[in-house]
Coordinates of C-alpha atoms and ligand atoms in Angstrom, one line a residue:
M125 CA 57.0 110.2 -182.5
P126 CA 57.2 109.9 -186.5
L127 CA 59.9 107.5 -188.3
L128 CA 61.5 108.1 -191.5
I129 CA 64.2 105.7 -193.2
K130 CA 66.0 107.7 -195.7
N131 CA 68.0 105.9 -198.9
G132 CA 67.8 102.7 -198.0
E133 CA 67.8 99.8 -200.6
I134 CA 64.0 98.4 -200.0
V135 CA 64.1 94.5 -200.2
N136 CA 61.0 92.5 -201.0
A137 CA 60.3 89.4 -201.8
D138 CA 59.6 90.3 -204.8
S139 CA 61.2 93.8 -205.4
R140 CA 64.1 95.9 -204.9
E141 CA 63.8 99.9 -204.5
R142 CA 65.9 102.7 -203.3
A143 CA 63.5 104.9 -201.6
D144 CA 62.4 106.3 -198.3
I145 CA 59.8 104.6 -196.0
Y146 CA 57.5 107.2 -193.6
C147 CA 56.5 105.7 -190.4
E148 CA 53.3 107.2 -188.4
G149 CA 51.6 105.6 -185.2
E150 CA 52.6 101.9 -186.1
T151 CA 52.2 101.7 -189.9
I152 CA 53.7 102.7 -193.1
T153 CA 52.7 105.4 -194.3
R154 CA 54.6 106.4 -197.2
I155 CA 57.3 105.1 -199.9
G156 CA 58.9 107.2 -202.1
Q157 CA 61.9 109.5 -203.2
G158 CA 62.9 112.1 -201.2
L159 CA 60.3 112.5 -198.7
E160 CA 60.5 115.3 -196.2
A161 CA 60.7 115.0 -192.4
P162 CA 58.1 117.2 -190.8
P163 CA 59.2 118.8 -187.3
G164 CA 59.7 116.0 -184.7
T165 CA 60.1 112.7 -187.1
Q166 CA 63.2 110.1 -186.1
V167 CA 65.3 110.6 -189.2
V168 CA 67.7 107.1 -189.6
D169 CA 70.1 107.3 -192.2
A170 CA 70.0 104.2 -194.2
S171 CA 72.2 105.2 -196.6
G172 CA 74.6 102.0 -198.1
K173 CA 72.4 99.7 -196.0
Y174 CA 69.2 97.4 -197.0
V175 CA 65.8 97.5 -195.4
F176 CA 64.1 94.2 -195.0
P177 CA 60.5 93.7 -193.6
G178 CA 60.9 92.4 -190.2
F179 CA 61.6 88.8 -190.4
I180 CA 59.4 86.3 -188.6
D181 CA 60.4 83.0 -187.3
P182 CA 57.7 80.4 -187.8
H183 CA 59.1 78.1 -184.9
V184 CA 60.2 78.8 -182.1
H185 CA 60.4 77.6 -177.8
I186 CA 60.8 80.3 -175.6
T187 CA 59.9 77.9 -172.6
L188 CA 59.1 74.3 -173.4
P189 CA 59.2 71.8 -170.6
F190 CA 60.5 69.0 -172.2
M191 CA 62.5 65.9 -171.5
G192 CA 62.8 66.2 -167.5
T193 CA 63.7 69.9 -167.6
S194 CA 62.9 73.5 -169.4
A195 CA 63.9 75.3 -172.3
K196 CA 65.6 78.6 -170.9
D197 CA 64.2 81.2 -172.2
T198 CA 61.9 84.0 -171.3
Y199 CA 60.2 86.3 -173.1
E200 CA 62.4 89.1 -171.6
T201 CA 65.3 87.3 -172.7
G202 CA 63.9 85.7 -176.0
S203 CA 62.5 89.0 -177.4
R204 CA 64.8 91.0 -177.3
A205 CA 67.6 88.1 -178.9
A206 CA 65.1 88.2 -181.6
L207 CA 65.2 91.6 -182.4
I208 CA 68.9 92.3 -182.2
G209 CA 69.1 89.6 -184.8
G210 CA 66.4 91.3 -186.7
T211 CA 63.3 88.6 -186.1
T212 CA 59.8 90.8 -185.2
T213 CA 57.8 88.1 -185.3
L214 CA 58.1 84.8 -182.7
I215 CA 55.3 82.2 -183.4
E216 CA 56.0 79.8 -180.4
M217 CA 54.5 76.7 -179.8
C218 CA 52.3 76.1 -176.8
C219 CA 53.1 72.6 -175.6
P220 CA 50.5 71.6 -172.8
S221 CA 51.6 67.8 -172.2
R222 CA 48.8 65.2 -172.5
T223 CA 47.8 65.5 -169.2
D224 CA 47.3 69.1 -169.3
D225 CA 44.2 71.1 -170.0
T226 CA 44.0 72.4 -173.2
L227 CA 43.1 75.7 -172.8
A228 CA 44.9 76.4 -170.0
G229 CA 48.0 75.3 -171.6
F230 CA 46.7 78.1 -173.9
E231 CA 46.5 80.6 -171.5
H232 CA 49.4 79.8 -169.3
W233 CA 51.7 80.3 -172.5
L234 CA 49.8 83.4 -173.5
A235 CA 50.6 84.7 -170.1
Q236 CA 54.1 84.2 -170.3
A237 CA 54.3 86.2 -173.1
Q238 CA 51.5 89.2 -172.8
G239 CA 53.2 92.0 -171.1
R240 CA 56.8 90.9 -171.2
S241 CA 57.8 90.4 -175.0
A242 CA 59.4 93.8 -176.9
C243 CA 58.3 92.0 -180.4
D244 CA 55.0 90.9 -181.2
F245 CA 54.2 87.2 -181.1
T246 CA 51.6 84.3 -181.9
F247 CA 51.5 80.7 -181.0
H248 CA 50.6 77.1 -182.9
M249 CA 48.3 75.8 -180.4
G250 CA 50.3 72.2 -179.2
V251 CA 47.5 69.3 -179.7
T252 CA 48.7 66.5 -177.4
R253 CA 45.7 64.7 -177.3
F254 CA 42.5 64.9 -178.8
D255 CA 38.9 64.1 -177.5
A256 CA 35.5 65.5 -176.5
A257 CA 36.7 68.2 -174.1
T258 CA 40.1 69.1 -176.1
E259 CA 37.7 69.3 -179.4
S260 CA 35.7 72.1 -177.6
Q261 CA 38.6 74.0 -176.3
L262 CA 40.5 74.0 -180.0
R263 CA 37.4 75.4 -181.1
E264 CA 37.5 78.4 -178.0
I265 CA 41.7 78.7 -178.8
V266 CA 40.7 79.3 -182.7
R267 CA 37.9 81.9 -181.3
R268 CA 40.0 83.9 -179.5
G269 CA 42.8 84.0 -182.3
I270 CA 45.0 80.9 -183.2
S271 CA 45.1 79.9 -186.8
S272 CA 47.4 76.9 -186.7
F273 CA 47.5 73.4 -184.7
K274 CA 50.5 72.1 -183.7
I275 CA 51.2 68.0 -183.5
F276 CA 53.9 65.6 -182.8
L277 CA 54.1 61.8 -184.5
A278 CA 57.4 61.8 -182.0
Y279 CA 57.6 61.9 -178.6
K280 CA 55.1 59.3 -177.3
G281 CA 53.7 59.5 -174.1
A282 CA 54.8 63.0 -173.8
L283 CA 53.1 65.8 -176.5
G284 CA 52.8 63.1 -179.4
I285 CA 49.5 62.2 -180.6
D286 CA 48.0 58.5 -181.8
D287 CA 46.8 58.2 -185.3
G288 CA 43.3 58.5 -184.1
E289 CA 44.0 61.8 -182.3
L290 CA 46.2 62.5 -185.6
Y291 CA 43.0 61.7 -188.1
R292 CA 40.8 64.2 -185.7
T293 CA 43.1 66.6 -185.4
L294 CA 43.4 67.0 -189.1
M295 CA 39.2 66.5 -189.4
L296 CA 39.2 69.7 -187.1
A297 CA 41.9 71.3 -188.6
R298 CA 39.7 71.1 -192.1
E299 CA 36.5 71.6 -190.9
L300 CA 37.8 75.1 -189.0
G301 CA 40.6 76.4 -191.9
V302 CA 43.4 75.4 -189.5
I303 CA 47.0 74.9 -190.8
V304 CA 48.5 71.6 -188.7
T305 CA 52.4 72.0 -188.4
A306 CA 53.7 68.3 -187.9
H307 CA 57.3 67.2 -186.3
C308 CA 57.1 64.2 -188.4
E309 CA 59.3 60.9 -187.3
N310 CA 58.4 57.8 -186.2
E311 CA 58.6 56.9 -182.5
T312 CA 59.1 53.2 -182.5
L313 CA 61.5 53.3 -184.7
I314 CA 63.4 55.5 -182.7
A315 CA 62.6 54.1 -179.2
E316 CA 63.3 50.1 -180.8
R317 CA 66.9 51.7 -182.5
S318 CA 67.8 53.8 -178.9
K319 CA 67.4 50.2 -176.9
E320 CA 69.6 48.2 -179.0
L321 CA 72.2 51.0 -179.2
L322 CA 72.9 51.6 -175.7
A323 CA 72.8 47.9 -175.1
A324 CA 75.7 47.7 -177.7
G325 CA 77.1 50.2 -175.2
V326 CA 76.9 53.2 -177.7
T327 CA 75.7 56.0 -174.9
G328 CA 76.9 59.2 -176.5
P329 CA 75.8 62.4 -178.3
E330 CA 76.5 60.3 -181.8
G331 CA 74.2 57.5 -180.9
H332 CA 71.1 60.4 -181.1
H333 CA 71.4 60.3 -184.7
E334 CA 72.2 56.9 -185.5
S335 CA 68.7 56.4 -183.5
R336 CA 66.7 58.5 -186.0
P337 CA 68.7 58.0 -189.4
P338 CA 66.6 60.0 -192.7
A339 CA 64.6 57.2 -193.4
V340 CA 62.6 57.7 -189.6
E341 CA 61.6 61.2 -190.5
A342 CA 60.8 59.9 -194.1
E343 CA 58.6 57.3 -193.0
G344 CA 57.0 60.5 -190.2
V345 CA 56.5 62.8 -193.9
H346 CA 54.5 59.8 -194.9
H347 CA 53.0 58.9 -192.9
L348 CA 51.5 62.7 -192.4
M349 CA 51.0 63.1 -196.0
T350 CA 48.9 60.1 -196.0
F351 CA 46.6 61.6 -193.4
A352 CA 46.3 65.0 -194.9
E353 CA 45.7 63.5 -198.2
L354 CA 42.5 61.2 -196.7
T355 CA 41.2 64.2 -194.5
G356 CA 41.9 66.9 -196.9
A357 CA 43.9 69.1 -194.1
H358 CA 46.6 71.9 -194.6
T359 CA 49.6 70.9 -193.3
Y360 CA 52.8 72.3 -192.6
I361 CA 56.0 70.2 -191.7
V362 CA 58.1 71.9 -189.2
H363 CA 62.0 71.0 -189.1
L364 CA 62.7 69.2 -192.3
S365 CA 66.2 68.1 -192.4
C366 CA 67.0 65.5 -195.2
K367 CA 66.5 65.0 -198.7
R368 CA 64.4 61.7 -198.4
A369 CA 61.7 63.6 -196.3
L370 CA 62.0 66.2 -198.7
E371 CA 61.3 63.4 -201.2
E372 CA 58.3 62.4 -199.1
A373 CA 56.6 65.9 -199.0
L374 CA 57.0 66.6 -202.2
A375 CA 55.4 63.2 -203.5
G376 CA 52.7 64.1 -201.2
R377 CA 52.3 67.4 -202.9
R378 CA 52.6 65.8 -206.2
R379 CA 48.8 64.0 -205.3
G380 CA 47.7 67.0 -204.3
V381 CA 48.3 67.1 -200.8
N382 CA 48.4 70.6 -199.3
V383 CA 51.2 70.6 -197.1
A384 CA 54.3 73.9 -196.8
V385 CA 57.7 73.0 -195.9
E386 CA 59.9 74.5 -193.2
T387 CA 63.8 73.5 -192.8
L388 CA 66.0 75.3 -190.2
I389 CA 69.2 77.5 -190.7
Q390 CA 70.9 74.4 -188.7
Y391 CA 70.7 72.0 -191.1
L392 CA 71.4 74.3 -193.9
V393 CA 74.9 75.4 -191.7
L394 CA 75.7 72.3 -189.8
D395 CA 76.3 68.6 -190.5
K396 CA 76.0 65.6 -187.9
T397 CA 80.1 65.9 -187.4
W398 CA 79.3 68.3 -185.1
A399 CA 77.4 65.9 -183.2
E400 CA 80.2 63.8 -183.1
R401 CA 82.7 66.5 -181.3
P402 CA 84.8 64.5 -178.8
G403 CA 84.0 64.9 -174.7
F404 CA 80.6 65.5 -174.9
E405 CA 80.5 68.3 -176.7
G406 CA 78.1 66.8 -179.7
A407 CA 75.5 67.7 -176.9
K408 CA 75.0 70.9 -178.1
Y409 CA 74.4 69.7 -181.2
V410 CA 71.5 67.1 -180.2
M411 CA 68.3 68.1 -181.8
S412 CA 65.3 66.2 -184.0
P413 CA 65.7 65.5 -186.2
P414 CA 69.4 65.1 -186.0
L415 CA 71.8 66.9 -187.9
R416 CA 72.4 65.3 -191.6
D417 CA 75.4 64.6 -193.8
A418 CA 76.3 67.5 -195.4
E419 CA 75.8 66.3 -198.8
N420 CA 71.8 67.3 -197.4
Q421 CA 72.8 71.3 -197.0
A422 CA 72.7 71.7 -200.6
V423 CA 69.3 69.7 -201.8
L424 CA 67.8 72.2 -199.0
W425 CA 69.7 75.2 -200.2
A426 CA 68.1 74.1 -203.9
G427 CA 64.7 73.6 -201.9
L428 CA 65.0 77.4 -201.2
R429 CA 65.9 78.3 -204.2
D430 CA 63.6 76.5 -206.3
G431 CA 60.3 77.6 -203.9
T432 CA 60.2 73.7 -202.9
I433 CA 60.7 74.9 -199.5
Q434 CA 58.9 77.4 -198.2
T435 CA 60.5 78.7 -194.9
V436 CA 63.5 79.0 -193.0
A437 CA 62.8 78.5 -188.6
T438 CA 65.0 78.1 -186.1
D439 CA 63.1 75.8 -183.3
H440 CA 65.4 77.6 -180.5
A441 CA 65.3 75.4 -178.1
P442 CA 67.5 77.1 -175.4
F443 CA 69.3 74.1 -172.9
D444 CA 72.3 74.8 -170.7
F445 CA 75.3 72.6 -171.6
E446 CA 76.0 72.1 -168.2
G447 CA 73.2 71.2 -166.0
Q448 CA 70.8 70.8 -168.7
K449 CA 72.4 69.1 -172.2
R450 CA 74.7 66.8 -169.2
M451 CA 71.7 64.9 -168.0
G452 CA 72.6 62.7 -170.9
A453 CA 76.1 62.6 -169.9
N454 CA 75.9 58.7 -170.1
D455 CA 72.8 57.6 -171.9
F456 CA 72.1 60.0 -175.4
T457 CA 68.2 59.7 -175.0
K458 CA 68.4 61.7 -171.8
I459 CA 70.4 64.7 -173.8
P460 CA 67.3 67.9 -173.9
N461 CA 66.7 68.2 -177.7
G462 CA 67.6 71.7 -179.7
I463 CA 70.0 73.8 -180.6
P464 CA 69.6 77.4 -180.0
S465 CA 70.0 80.3 -183.2
L466 CA 67.3 82.7 -182.8
E467 CA 69.6 85.4 -182.6
E468 CA 71.6 84.2 -185.2
R469 CA 69.4 83.1 -188.1
I470 CA 69.2 86.2 -190.2
N471 CA 72.9 86.8 -189.8
L472 CA 74.0 83.4 -190.7
L473 CA 71.3 82.7 -193.6
Y474 CA 72.6 85.9 -195.1
T475 CA 76.6 85.8 -194.7
Y476 CA 76.1 81.4 -195.4
G477 CA 73.3 82.0 -197.8
V478 CA 73.3 85.4 -199.4
K479 CA 77.0 86.4 -199.8
A480 CA 77.6 82.4 -199.9
G481 CA 76.1 82.6 -203.6
K482 CA 73.0 80.3 -202.3
I483 CA 69.8 82.1 -202.6
G484 CA 69.7 85.6 -203.2
L485 CA 68.6 88.3 -201.2
E486 CA 64.3 88.5 -202.3
T487 CA 64.6 84.7 -201.5
M488 CA 66.1 85.5 -198.0
V489 CA 63.1 87.7 -197.3
N490 CA 60.5 85.5 -199.0
V491 CA 61.8 82.6 -196.8
A492 CA 62.6 84.3 -193.4
S493 CA 59.4 86.6 -194.1
T494 CA 56.9 86.6 -196.2
Q495 CA 56.1 83.1 -196.6
V496 CA 55.9 83.1 -193.1
A497 CA 53.7 85.7 -192.9
R498 CA 51.5 84.4 -195.8
I499 CA 51.4 80.8 -194.9
F500 CA 50.5 81.8 -190.9
D501 CA 48.1 84.6 -191.6
L502 CA 49.8 87.4 -191.0
Y503 CA 49.7 88.9 -194.1
P504 CA 49.8 91.8 -195.5
R505 CA 50.0 93.1 -192.1
K506 CA 53.5 91.4 -191.6
G507 CA 55.8 90.3 -194.3
V508 CA 56.1 93.1 -196.2
I509 CA 57.2 96.7 -196.7
K510 CA 54.1 98.5 -198.0
V511 CA 52.1 101.5 -197.3
G512 CA 49.3 99.9 -194.6
A513 CA 51.3 97.0 -193.2
D514 CA 53.0 97.3 -189.8
A515 CA 56.4 99.4 -189.4
D516 CA 58.5 96.2 -188.7
L517 CA 61.3 97.2 -190.5
V518 CA 65.3 95.6 -190.2
V519 CA 67.9 98.3 -191.6
F520 CA 70.4 95.8 -192.5
D521 CA 74.3 96.9 -192.3
P522 CA 76.2 94.7 -195.4
G523 CA 79.3 96.2 -194.1
Y524 CA 79.4 94.5 -191.0
R525 CA 81.7 91.9 -189.8
G526 CA 81.9 90.2 -186.4
T527 CA 82.1 86.6 -184.8
L528 CA 79.2 84.8 -182.9
S529 CA 79.8 84.0 -179.6
A530 CA 78.1 83.0 -176.3
K531 CA 80.1 85.9 -174.4
T532 CA 77.7 88.4 -176.7
Q533 CA 74.7 86.8 -177.1
H534 CA 71.3 88.2 -175.8
I535 CA 69.7 84.5 -175.3
N536 CA 69.7 83.2 -171.8
V537 CA 71.4 79.7 -172.7
D538 CA 75.6 79.1 -171.5
Y539 CA 76.7 78.4 -174.7
N540 CA 76.6 79.4 -178.5
A541 CA 76.5 76.4 -181.4
F542 CA 78.2 78.7 -183.8
E543 CA 81.3 80.3 -181.4
G544 CA 84.0 81.8 -183.4
W545 CA 82.1 81.5 -186.9
K546 CA 82.2 84.5 -188.7
V547 CA 79.1 86.7 -190.1
E548 CA 79.5 89.8 -192.8
G549 CA 76.3 92.2 -192.0
R550 CA 73.8 92.3 -189.2
P551 CA 70.8 94.6 -188.6
S552 CA 72.1 98.4 -187.5
V553 CA 68.5 99.1 -186.6
V554 CA 65.1 97.2 -186.0
T555 CA 61.8 98.8 -185.4
V556 CA 58.8 97.2 -183.7
R557 CA 55.6 99.1 -185.1
G558 CA 57.3 102.2 -186.1
E559 CA 59.6 102.6 -182.6
I560 CA 63.4 101.6 -182.7
A561 CA 64.1 98.2 -180.5
A562 CA 67.5 97.4 -181.5
K563 CA 70.7 99.7 -182.9
D564 CA 73.8 97.8 -184.0
G565 CA 73.7 94.6 -181.4
D566 CA 72.5 96.3 -178.7
F567 CA 68.4 96.5 -177.5
V568 CA 67.3 100.0 -177.2
G569 CA 63.7 99.7 -177.4
D570 CA 60.5 99.3 -174.8
P571 CA 60.3 95.9 -173.5
K572 CA 56.8 95.7 -173.5
R573 CA 56.0 96.5 -176.5
G574 CA 54.7 93.5 -178.1
R575 CA 51.6 92.6 -178.8
F576 CA 49.5 89.3 -179.6
L577 CA 48.9 89.0 -183.3
K578 CA 45.3 87.4 -183.5
R579 CA 44.9 85.6 -186.4
T580 CA 42.0 84.4 -188.5
P581 CA 42.1 80.9 -190.3
S582 CA 42.2 81.2 -194.0
R583 CA 41.8 77.7 -195.1
A584 CA 38.0 77.1 -194.8
Ligands
URP865 O1 65.3 69.0 -180.9 C1 64.3 70.1 -181.1 N1 63.7 69.8 -182.6 N2 64.0 70.6 -179.5 C2 62.4 70.9 -179.9 C3 61.4 70.5 -179.5 C4 60.8 69.4 -181.2 O2 61.1 68.8 -181.8 O3 60.7 70.8 -181.9
ZN866 ZN1 60.1 69.1 -183.0
ZN867 ZN1 60.4 72.7 -182.1

């Protein structure tokens, strides 16, 4: 059924206009004033509301075997929660372990999503080992529609790779035109500091950030920049948390390194005191890189404003407080890392970013949709409201007032890191390729509408 969204204010990354949007099939076919609705058209009145291009989360873990357990969402839960929160496309990481077969890992992650996702999805292919067999499988995976790799400089022995593997992965990526996304922390420093802290009796969640201070992340970024400089590969730093790490990325950029930077909504609105909460509550806020001193937040917001930081993601990694986070009750190195936030990213970015005067509406669209689409070869199919683009639309009600809570969330985890936080505004209607998927906090769509988005590397 055709869809007409009337009277809304369309916000793209570089423009705003009051106009109607007509969608037929799966795409936007007309934009203009006073568009007529042919009989049988579904009409949404967006008076007093914004209309954004569907938001894209470039860094999520729906399922992730990690630290002796697994992130708890499924595509059934994660994709619906994403849509309710305004995110219409997910980029998950296929993270086979070092001993797993890479191609089998890709097929496994794809199978977990196909036929089960309500929103569109694609993957960064995790490179957790690099040898001749892996190399030919990576070539095959790129042929099957993947245009980004993911590497970990941390988590050695589990997901992390060594420097020889890093070099060869970047060389392959450059040859194929693939962008390499990287978790940047120095694993050796983390391991040594963790041992010292535990020996000194520091076992609680606060030990986590003490074990990996900003210098540990800055060293990881510097390391990646050196390898990117010498290989010419295009790189993307995931979950950058602090000023020191940003300075290393910018120094690399000044030397000509191709690097994009992602920060997370968690680093923008939470600081490390949350991980110091008593009674093991801090474990809810353990993630890597860790939450930082509050002064870093202003640097990150400024980076979004001036364009030195390209994207805002979630690194959604849902581990229950009971049963999973509690695995680290006597040893912070055993607390599964992650702060779930897939459902909240846009509401928090709007309330604590746009309404707080830290970024403008167009910047919000740019960092949470348009830039993601551009960097990851989805533009202009995704990331923009224009004729020919997929009709993934978010009609956003700025008048809504609400409170975040585990009691009302849709992700599959037993806590909400933002419990009791007020939000101003939320998605009122969310569409996936022209079909309504979510309305005012409820999923109302086709639970299997999501499609695997094949991408072609653009950096060859
Ligand atoms: O703490 C985090 N970031 N958990 C998920 C795994 C990762 O490093 O991306
Ligand atoms: Zn990571
Ligand atoms: Zn991650």
